[in-house]
Short mmCIF file of C-alpha atoms and ligand atoms in Angstrom, two decimals:
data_model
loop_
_atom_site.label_atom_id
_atom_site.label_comp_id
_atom_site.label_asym_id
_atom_site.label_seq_id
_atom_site.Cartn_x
_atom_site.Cartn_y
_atom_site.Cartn_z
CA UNK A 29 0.00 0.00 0.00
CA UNK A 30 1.24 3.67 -0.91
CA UNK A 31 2.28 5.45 1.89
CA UNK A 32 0.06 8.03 2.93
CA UNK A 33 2.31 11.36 2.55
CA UNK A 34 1.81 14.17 5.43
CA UNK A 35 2.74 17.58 5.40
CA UNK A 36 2.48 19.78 8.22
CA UNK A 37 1.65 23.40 8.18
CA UNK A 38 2.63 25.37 11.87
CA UNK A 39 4.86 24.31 14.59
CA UNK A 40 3.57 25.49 17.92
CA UNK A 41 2.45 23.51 20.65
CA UNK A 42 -0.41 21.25 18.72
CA UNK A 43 1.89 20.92 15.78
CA UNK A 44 4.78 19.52 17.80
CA UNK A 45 2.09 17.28 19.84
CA UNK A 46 1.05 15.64 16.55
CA UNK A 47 4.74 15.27 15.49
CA UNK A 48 6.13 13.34 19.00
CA UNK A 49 3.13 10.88 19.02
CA UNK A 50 3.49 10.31 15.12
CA UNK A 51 7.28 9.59 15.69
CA UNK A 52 6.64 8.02 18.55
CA UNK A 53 4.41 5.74 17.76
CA UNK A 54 5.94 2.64 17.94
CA UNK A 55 5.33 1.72 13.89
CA UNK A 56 1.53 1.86 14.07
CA UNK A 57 1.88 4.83 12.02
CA UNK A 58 4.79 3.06 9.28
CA UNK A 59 1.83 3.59 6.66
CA UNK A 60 2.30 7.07 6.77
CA UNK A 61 5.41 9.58 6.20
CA UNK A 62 5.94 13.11 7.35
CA UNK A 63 7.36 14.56 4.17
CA UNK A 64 7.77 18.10 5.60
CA UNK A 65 6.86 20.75 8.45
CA UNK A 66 5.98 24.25 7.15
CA UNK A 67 7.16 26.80 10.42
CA UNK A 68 7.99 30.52 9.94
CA UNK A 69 10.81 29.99 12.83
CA UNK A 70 11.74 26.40 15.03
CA UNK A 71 10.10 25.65 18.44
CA UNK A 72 13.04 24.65 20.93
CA UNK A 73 10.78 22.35 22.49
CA UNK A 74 10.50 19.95 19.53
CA UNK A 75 13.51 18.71 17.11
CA UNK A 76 11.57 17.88 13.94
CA UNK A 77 14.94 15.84 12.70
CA UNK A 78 15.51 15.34 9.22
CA UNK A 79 12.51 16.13 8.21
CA UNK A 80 12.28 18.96 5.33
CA UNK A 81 11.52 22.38 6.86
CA UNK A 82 9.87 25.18 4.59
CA UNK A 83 9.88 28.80 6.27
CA UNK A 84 7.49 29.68 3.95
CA UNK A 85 4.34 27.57 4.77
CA UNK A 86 2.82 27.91 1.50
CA UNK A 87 5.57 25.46 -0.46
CA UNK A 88 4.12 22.68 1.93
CA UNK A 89 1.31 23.01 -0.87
CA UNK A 90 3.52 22.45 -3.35
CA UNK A 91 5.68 19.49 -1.94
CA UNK A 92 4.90 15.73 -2.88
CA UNK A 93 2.30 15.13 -0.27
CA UNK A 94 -1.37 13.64 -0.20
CA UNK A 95 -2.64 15.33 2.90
CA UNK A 96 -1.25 18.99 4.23
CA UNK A 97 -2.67 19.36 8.01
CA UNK A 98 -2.97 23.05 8.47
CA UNK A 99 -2.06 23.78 12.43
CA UNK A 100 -1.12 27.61 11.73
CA UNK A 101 -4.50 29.16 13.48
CA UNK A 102 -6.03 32.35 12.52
CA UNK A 103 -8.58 32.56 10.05
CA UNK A 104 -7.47 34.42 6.95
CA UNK A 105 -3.82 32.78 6.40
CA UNK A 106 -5.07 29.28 7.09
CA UNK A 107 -7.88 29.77 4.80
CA UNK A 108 -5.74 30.88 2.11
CA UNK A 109 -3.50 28.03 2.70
CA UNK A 110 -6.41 25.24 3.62
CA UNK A 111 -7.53 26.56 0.00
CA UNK A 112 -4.85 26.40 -1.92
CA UNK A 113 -4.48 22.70 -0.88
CA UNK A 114 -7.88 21.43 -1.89
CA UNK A 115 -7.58 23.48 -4.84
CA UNK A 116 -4.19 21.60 -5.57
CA UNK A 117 -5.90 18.28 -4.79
CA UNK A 118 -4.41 17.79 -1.38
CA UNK A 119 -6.90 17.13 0.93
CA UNK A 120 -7.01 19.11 4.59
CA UNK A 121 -7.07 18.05 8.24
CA UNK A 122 -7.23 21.22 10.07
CA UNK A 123 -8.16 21.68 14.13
CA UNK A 124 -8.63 25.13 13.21
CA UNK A 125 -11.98 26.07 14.34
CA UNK A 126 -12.21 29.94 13.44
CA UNK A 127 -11.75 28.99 10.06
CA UNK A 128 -14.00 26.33 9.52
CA UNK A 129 -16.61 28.30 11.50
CA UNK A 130 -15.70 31.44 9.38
CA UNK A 131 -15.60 30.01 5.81
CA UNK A 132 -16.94 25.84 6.43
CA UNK A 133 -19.37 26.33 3.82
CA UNK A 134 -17.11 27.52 0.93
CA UNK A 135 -14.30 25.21 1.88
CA UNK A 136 -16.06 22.23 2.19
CA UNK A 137 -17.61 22.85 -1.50
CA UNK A 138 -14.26 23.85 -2.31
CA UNK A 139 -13.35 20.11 -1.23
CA UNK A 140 -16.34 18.25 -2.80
CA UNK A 141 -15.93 20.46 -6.18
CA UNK A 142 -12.07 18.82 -5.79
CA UNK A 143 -13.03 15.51 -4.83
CA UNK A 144 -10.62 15.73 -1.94
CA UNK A 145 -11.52 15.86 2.37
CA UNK A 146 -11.61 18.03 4.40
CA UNK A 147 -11.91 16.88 8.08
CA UNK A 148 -11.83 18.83 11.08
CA UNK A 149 -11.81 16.03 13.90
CA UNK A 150 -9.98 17.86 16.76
CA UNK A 151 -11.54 21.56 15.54
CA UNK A 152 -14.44 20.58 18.51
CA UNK A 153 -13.46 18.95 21.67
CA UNK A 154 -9.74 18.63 20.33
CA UNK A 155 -9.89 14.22 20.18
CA UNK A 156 -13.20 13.42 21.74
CA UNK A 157 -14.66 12.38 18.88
CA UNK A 158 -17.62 14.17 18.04
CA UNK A 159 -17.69 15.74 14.62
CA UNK A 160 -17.15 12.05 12.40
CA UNK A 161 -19.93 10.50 15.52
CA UNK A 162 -22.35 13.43 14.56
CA UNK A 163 -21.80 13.25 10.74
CA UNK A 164 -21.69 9.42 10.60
CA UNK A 165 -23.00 7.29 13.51
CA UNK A 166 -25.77 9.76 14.16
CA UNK A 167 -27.09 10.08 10.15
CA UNK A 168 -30.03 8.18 10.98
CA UNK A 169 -31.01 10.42 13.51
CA UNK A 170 -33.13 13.45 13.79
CA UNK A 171 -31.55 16.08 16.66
CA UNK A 172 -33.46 18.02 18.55
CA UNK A 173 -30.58 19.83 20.82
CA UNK A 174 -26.74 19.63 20.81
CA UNK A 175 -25.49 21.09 24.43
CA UNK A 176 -22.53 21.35 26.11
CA UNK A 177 -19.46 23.01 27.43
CA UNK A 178 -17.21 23.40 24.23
CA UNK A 179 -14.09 25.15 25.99
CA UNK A 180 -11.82 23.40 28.09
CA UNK A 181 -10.07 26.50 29.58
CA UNK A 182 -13.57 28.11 30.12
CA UNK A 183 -14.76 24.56 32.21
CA UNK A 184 -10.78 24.39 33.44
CA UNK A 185 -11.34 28.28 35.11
CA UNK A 186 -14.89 27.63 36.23
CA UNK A 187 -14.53 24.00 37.78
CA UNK A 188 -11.23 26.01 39.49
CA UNK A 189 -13.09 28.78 40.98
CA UNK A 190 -15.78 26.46 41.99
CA UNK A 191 -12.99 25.65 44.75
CA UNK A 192 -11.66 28.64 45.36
CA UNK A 193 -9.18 29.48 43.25
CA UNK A 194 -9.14 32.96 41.49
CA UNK A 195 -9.73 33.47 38.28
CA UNK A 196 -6.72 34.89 36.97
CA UNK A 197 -4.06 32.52 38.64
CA UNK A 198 -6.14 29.75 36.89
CA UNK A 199 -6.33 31.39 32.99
CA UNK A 200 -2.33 31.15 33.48
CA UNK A 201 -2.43 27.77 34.44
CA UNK A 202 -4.49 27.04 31.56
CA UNK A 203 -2.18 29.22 29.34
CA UNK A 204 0.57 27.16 31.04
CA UNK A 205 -0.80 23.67 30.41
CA UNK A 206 -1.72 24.60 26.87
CA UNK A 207 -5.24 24.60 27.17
CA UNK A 208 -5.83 28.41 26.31
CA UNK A 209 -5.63 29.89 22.79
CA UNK A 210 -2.82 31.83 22.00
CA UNK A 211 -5.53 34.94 22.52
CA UNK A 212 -7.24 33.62 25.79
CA UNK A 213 -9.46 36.56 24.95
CA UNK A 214 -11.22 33.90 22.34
CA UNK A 215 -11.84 31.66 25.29
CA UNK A 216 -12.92 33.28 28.20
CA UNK A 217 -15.18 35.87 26.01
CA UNK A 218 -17.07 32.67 24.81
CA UNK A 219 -16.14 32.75 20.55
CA UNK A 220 -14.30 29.95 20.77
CA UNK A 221 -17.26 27.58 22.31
CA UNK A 222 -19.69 29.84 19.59
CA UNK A 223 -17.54 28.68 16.71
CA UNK A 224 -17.42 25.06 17.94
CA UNK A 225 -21.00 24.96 18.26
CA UNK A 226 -21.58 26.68 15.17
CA UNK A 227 -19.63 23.81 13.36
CA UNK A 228 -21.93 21.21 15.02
CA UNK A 229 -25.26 23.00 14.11
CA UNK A 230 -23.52 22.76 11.04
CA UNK A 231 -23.67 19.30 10.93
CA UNK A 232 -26.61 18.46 13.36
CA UNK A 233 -29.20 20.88 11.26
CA UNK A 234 -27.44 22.61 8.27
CA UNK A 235 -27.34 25.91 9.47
CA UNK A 236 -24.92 27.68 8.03
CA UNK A 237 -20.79 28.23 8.39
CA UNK A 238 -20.62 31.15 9.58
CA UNK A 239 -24.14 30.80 11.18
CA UNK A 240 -25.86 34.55 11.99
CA UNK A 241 -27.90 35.79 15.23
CA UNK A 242 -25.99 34.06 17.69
CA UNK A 243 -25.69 35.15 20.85
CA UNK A 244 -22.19 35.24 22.78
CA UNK A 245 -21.21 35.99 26.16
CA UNK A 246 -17.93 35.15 28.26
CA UNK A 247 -17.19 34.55 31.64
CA UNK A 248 -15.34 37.18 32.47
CA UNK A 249 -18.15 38.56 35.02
CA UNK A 250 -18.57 34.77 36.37
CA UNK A 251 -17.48 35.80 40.46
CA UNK A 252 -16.71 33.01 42.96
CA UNK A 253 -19.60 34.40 45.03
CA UNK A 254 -21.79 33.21 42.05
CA UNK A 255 -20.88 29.72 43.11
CA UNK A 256 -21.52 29.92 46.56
CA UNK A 257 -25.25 31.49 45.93
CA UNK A 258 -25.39 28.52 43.49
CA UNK A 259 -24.77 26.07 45.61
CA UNK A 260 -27.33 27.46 47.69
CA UNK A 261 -29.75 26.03 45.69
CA UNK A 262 -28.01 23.05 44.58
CA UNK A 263 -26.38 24.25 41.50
CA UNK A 264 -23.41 25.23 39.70
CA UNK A 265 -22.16 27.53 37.42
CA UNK A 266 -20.90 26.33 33.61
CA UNK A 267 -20.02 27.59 30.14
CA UNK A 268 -22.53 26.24 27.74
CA UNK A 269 -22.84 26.75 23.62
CA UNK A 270 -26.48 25.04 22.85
CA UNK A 271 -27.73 24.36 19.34
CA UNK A 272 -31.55 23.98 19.51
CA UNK A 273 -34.18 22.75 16.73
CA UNK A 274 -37.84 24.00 17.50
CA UNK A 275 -40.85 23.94 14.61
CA UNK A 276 -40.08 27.95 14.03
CA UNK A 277 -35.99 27.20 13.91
CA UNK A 278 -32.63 27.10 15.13
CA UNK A 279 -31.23 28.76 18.39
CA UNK A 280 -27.83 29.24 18.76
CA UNK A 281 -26.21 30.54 21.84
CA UNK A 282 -22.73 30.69 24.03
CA UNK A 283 -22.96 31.82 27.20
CA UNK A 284 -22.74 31.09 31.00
CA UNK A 285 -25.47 29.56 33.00
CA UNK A 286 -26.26 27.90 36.13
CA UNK A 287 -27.16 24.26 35.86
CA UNK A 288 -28.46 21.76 38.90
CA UNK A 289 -25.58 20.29 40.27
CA UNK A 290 -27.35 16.67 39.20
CA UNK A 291 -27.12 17.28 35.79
CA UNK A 292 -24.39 15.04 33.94
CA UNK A 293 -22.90 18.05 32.26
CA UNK A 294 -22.56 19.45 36.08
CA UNK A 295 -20.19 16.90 37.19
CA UNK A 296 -17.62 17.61 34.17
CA UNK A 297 -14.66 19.15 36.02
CA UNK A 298 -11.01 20.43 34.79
CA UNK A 299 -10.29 20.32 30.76
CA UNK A 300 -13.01 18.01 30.05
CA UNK A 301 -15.75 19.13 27.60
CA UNK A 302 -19.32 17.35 27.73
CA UNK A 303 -22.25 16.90 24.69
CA UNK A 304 -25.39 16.31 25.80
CA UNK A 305 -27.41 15.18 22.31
CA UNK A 306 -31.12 14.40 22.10
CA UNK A 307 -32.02 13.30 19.49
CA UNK A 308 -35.37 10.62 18.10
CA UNK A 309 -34.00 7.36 18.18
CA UNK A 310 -31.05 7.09 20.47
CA UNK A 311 -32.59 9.15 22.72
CA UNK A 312 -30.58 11.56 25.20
CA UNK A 313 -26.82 10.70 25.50
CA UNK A 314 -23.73 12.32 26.52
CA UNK A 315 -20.31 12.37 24.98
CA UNK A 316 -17.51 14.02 27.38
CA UNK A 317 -13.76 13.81 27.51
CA UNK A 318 -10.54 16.02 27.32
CA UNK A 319 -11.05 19.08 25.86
CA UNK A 320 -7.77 21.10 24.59
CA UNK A 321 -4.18 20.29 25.17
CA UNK A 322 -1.60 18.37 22.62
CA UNK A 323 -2.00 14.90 23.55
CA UNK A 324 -5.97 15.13 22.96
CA UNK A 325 -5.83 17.34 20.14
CA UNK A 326 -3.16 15.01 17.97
CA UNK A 327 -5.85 11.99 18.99
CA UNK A 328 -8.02 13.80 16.88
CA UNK A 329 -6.27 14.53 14.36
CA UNK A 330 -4.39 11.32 13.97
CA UNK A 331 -8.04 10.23 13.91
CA UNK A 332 -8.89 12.20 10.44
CA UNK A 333 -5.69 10.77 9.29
CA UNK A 334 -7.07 7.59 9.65
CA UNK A 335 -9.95 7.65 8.13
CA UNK A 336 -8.27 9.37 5.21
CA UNK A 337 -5.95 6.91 4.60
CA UNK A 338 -8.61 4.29 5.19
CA UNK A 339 -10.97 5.78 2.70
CA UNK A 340 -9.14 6.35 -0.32
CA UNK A 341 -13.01 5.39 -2.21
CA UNK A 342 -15.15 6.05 0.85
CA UNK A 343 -16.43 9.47 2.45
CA UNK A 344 -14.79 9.46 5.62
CA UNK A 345 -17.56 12.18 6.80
CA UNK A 346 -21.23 13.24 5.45
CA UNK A 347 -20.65 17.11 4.81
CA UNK A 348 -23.86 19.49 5.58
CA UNK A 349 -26.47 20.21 2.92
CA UNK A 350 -25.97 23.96 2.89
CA UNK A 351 -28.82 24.26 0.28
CA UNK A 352 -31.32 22.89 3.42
CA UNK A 353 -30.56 25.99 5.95
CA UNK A 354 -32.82 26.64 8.55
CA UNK A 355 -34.14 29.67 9.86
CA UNK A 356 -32.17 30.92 12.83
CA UNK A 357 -34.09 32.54 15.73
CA UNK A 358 -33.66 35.55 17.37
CA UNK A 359 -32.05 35.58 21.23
CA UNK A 360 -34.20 38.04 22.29
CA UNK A 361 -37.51 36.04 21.60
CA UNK A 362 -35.75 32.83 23.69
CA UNK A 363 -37.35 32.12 27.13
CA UNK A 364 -35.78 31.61 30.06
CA UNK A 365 -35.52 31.74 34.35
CA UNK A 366 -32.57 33.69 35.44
CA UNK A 367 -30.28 34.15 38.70
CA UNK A 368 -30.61 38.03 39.28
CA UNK A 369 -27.09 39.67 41.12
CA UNK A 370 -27.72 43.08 42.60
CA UNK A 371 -25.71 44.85 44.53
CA UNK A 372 -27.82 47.84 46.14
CA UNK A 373 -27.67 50.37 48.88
CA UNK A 374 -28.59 49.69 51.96
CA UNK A 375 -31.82 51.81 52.75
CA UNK A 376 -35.31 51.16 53.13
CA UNK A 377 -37.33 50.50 50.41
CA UNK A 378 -34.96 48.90 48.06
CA UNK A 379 -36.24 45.79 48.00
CA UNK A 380 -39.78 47.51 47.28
CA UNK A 381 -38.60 49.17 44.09
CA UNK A 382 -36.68 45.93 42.63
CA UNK A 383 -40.17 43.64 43.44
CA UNK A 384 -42.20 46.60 42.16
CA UNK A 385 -40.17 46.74 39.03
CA UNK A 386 -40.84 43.29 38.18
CA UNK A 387 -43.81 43.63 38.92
CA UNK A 388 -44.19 45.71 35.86
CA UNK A 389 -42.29 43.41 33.58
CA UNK A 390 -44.54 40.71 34.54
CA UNK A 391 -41.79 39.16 36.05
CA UNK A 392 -42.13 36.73 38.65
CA UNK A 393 -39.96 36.03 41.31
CA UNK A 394 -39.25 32.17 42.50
CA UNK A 395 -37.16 33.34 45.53
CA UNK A 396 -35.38 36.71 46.45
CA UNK A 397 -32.11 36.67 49.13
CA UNK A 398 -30.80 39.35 50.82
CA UNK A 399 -27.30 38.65 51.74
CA UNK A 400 -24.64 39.87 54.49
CA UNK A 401 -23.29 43.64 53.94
CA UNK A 402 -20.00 43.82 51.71
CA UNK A 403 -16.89 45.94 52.35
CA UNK A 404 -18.38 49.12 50.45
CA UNK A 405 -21.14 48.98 52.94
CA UNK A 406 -23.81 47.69 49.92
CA UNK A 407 -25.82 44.56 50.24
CA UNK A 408 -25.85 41.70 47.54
CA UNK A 409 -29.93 41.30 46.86
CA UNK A 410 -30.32 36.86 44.65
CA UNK A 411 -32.95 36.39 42.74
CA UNK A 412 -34.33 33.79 40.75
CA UNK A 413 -37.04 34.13 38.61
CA UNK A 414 -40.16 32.54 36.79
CA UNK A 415 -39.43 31.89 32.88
CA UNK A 416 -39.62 35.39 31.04
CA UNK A 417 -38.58 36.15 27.55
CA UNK A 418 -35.28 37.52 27.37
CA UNK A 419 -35.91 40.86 25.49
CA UNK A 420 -38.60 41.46 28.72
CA UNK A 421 -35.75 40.83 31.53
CA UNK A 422 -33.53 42.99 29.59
CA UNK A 423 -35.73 45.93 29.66
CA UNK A 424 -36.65 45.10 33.51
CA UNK A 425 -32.70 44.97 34.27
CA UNK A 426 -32.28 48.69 32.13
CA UNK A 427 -35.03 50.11 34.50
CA UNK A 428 -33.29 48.45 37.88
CA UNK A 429 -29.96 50.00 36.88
CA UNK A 430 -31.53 53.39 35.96
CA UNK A 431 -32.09 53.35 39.68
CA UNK A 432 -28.70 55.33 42.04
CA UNK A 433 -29.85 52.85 44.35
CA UNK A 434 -28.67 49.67 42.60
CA UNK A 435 -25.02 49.69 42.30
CA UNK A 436 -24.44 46.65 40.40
CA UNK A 437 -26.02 44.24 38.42
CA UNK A 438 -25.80 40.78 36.52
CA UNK A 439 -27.97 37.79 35.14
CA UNK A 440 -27.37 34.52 34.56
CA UNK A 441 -29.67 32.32 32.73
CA UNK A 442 -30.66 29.15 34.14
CA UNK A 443 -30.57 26.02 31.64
CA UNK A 444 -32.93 22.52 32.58
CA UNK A 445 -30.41 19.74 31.47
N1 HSE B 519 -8.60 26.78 23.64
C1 HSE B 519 -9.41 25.68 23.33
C2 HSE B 519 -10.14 25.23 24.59
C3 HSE B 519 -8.57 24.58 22.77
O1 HSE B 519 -9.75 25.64 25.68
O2 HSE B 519 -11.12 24.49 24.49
C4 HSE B 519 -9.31 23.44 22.17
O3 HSE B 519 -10.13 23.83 21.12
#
């Protein structure tokens, strides 16, 4: 059998991961060949050998190779490069999910029009395989919901804080470890987990790459006294990216919420991500595993590189049917019960005005807190409230903070699963 030729655009920490296990690997991999590395400069960490090292990425393209696995990030470069390949009848395995999010649609018909693959294994949940699972094993299904917690540094920070630890000395942990994008800003301001999500409402209903009206939000306002009010009521606080198919359309969202701590996604500490799918004949199940970092990440991509060289005939995935989009709904129509954090002044009356402007937005109120006085002498007022449609809370939480007697002010949405 022909070896299976790889060449290997970038050479930073998920590059060099895929290298040491391929050359590691104890023959399993003696089918395949790295024929060259394309890296602007060399990464001390990794000696890449005598393998053939272009400093300009895009003669990879042009080398003898059957499959170029773009590992450069950043959208407009890789697509550039990712299209160049299929165009040159290489085909792609790329972990790059800003690009696939960004321009999935016109890449994969770029790869069908060249009769060459495209896969994008480790672009969600780095090697817990999902994306193949969704596109193959699930074909005979009909989904109803895709949910989970896309972004291991996100559930890494959260799970973290959860114990105590602050928030920034665990981002540079994750940024340590790996885990993090080289702009953390992508992680913790919830794109990354939108893009991933994106992909599998990509596959999972058709929408579109890149999908409209989605709604993101990060965690950067997620406070460890959010946990303990949580807890309070037997819950927990996680990052969660939710693709949902009603009769009217698709929602798409990224965002925190609090979940009840006896959920399966709840449980899901560290790096791990977690995919709750329901869908009509398998009913509800749940895929979770390592998130981000090399080792996972090259499992996933190693993966692709499998089924390529497996499927020389075969599709190794069932792309989207872009021609089949569905309507995608607005976030401000969505429904949904909400933890309320105020921070107010303490003085008679206050807690009059917040249940009197409720009131008004037909708001209603499961259970209102008032906790123990803070250092700047205000008072932290918890609410959680009755289902209302997001556009309505938004207005009532505009009118609260309108008030010089509320300070501060935060939601977070509450999520059944
Ligand atoms: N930064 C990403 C994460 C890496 O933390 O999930 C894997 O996509």
């Amino acid at each position: 059998m022909a070896k299976l030729k790889i060449g290997i655009c970038g050479w930073g920490n998920v590059a060099t991961g895929l290298y040491e296990q391929l050359v590691n690997g104890d023959g399993i991999y003696a089918d395949w060949e790295i024929c060259c590395i394309g890296a602007r400069r060399d990464n001390p960490k990794c000696n890449s050998g005598s393998t053939k090292i272009f400093r300009d990425i895009f003669e990879v393209v042009e080398a003898d190779i059957d499959v170029l696995v773009e590992l450069i990030g950043g959208v407009e470069t890789a697509k550039d490069l990712i299209t160049r390949a299929l165009n040159s009848g290489k085909h792609v395995v790329t972990a790059n999910k800003a690009v696939i999010f960004e321009h999935g649609e016109e890449l994969i018909n770029l790869a069908i029009k060249n009769n060459v693959k495209l896969l994008f294994e480790s672009a969600v949940c780095a090697g817990t395989p999902v994306i193949k699972m969704l596109s193959n094993d699930l074909s005979a299904n009909k989904i109803s919901q895709v949910a989970g917690m896309l972004n291991g540094t996100t559930n890494f920070i959260l799970s973290n804080m959860e114990e105590g630890a602050s928030y920034e000395s665990v981002l540079q942990e994750a940024q340590e470890k790996g885990y993090a994008e080289p702009d953390p800003s992508l992680d913790v301001n919830g794109t990354d987990a939108a893009h991933k999500i994106g992909i599998l409402a990509a596959l999972a209903f058709n929408s579109g790459l890149p999908a409209s009206d989605f709604h993101i939000e990060g965690i950067e306002n997620i406070q460890s006294q959010d946990f303990i009010y949580a807890n309070d009521f037997h819950m927990t606080v996680k990052h969660l990216a939710v693709a949902k198919l009603n009769n009217k359309g698709v929602e798409l969202r990224s965002h925190p919420v609090m979940l009840s701590k006896d959920s399966s996604l709840a449980g899901l500490k560290g790096v791990r991500n977690g995919i709750q799918f329901d869908t009509n004949l398998l009913g509800e199940f749940l895929v979770a595993g390592s998130g981000a970092g090399r080792e996972s990440t090259a499992s996933g991509l190693i993966s692709d590189l499998f089924a390529l060289s497996k499927s020389k005939k075969s599709s190794p995935m069932q792309y989207p049917d872009f021609s089949k989009k569905p309507n995608l709904l607005n976030f401000d129509d969505l429904i949904f019960k909400y933890y309320v954090y105020l921070e107010v002044k303490d003085e008679p009356g206050v807690l009059a005005l917040i249940s009197k402007i409720f009131a008004e937005h037909a708001i209603g109120v499961d259970k209102i807190i008032q906790k123990d006085q803070l250092d700047n002498s205000s008072v932290p007022v918890v609410i959680f409230t009755d289902p209302i449609i997001e556009s309505e809370m938004q207005i009532a939480l505009q009118d609260l903070e309108n008030h010089p007697v509320i300070l501060n002010s935060k939601i977070i949405r509450i999520e059944d699963l």
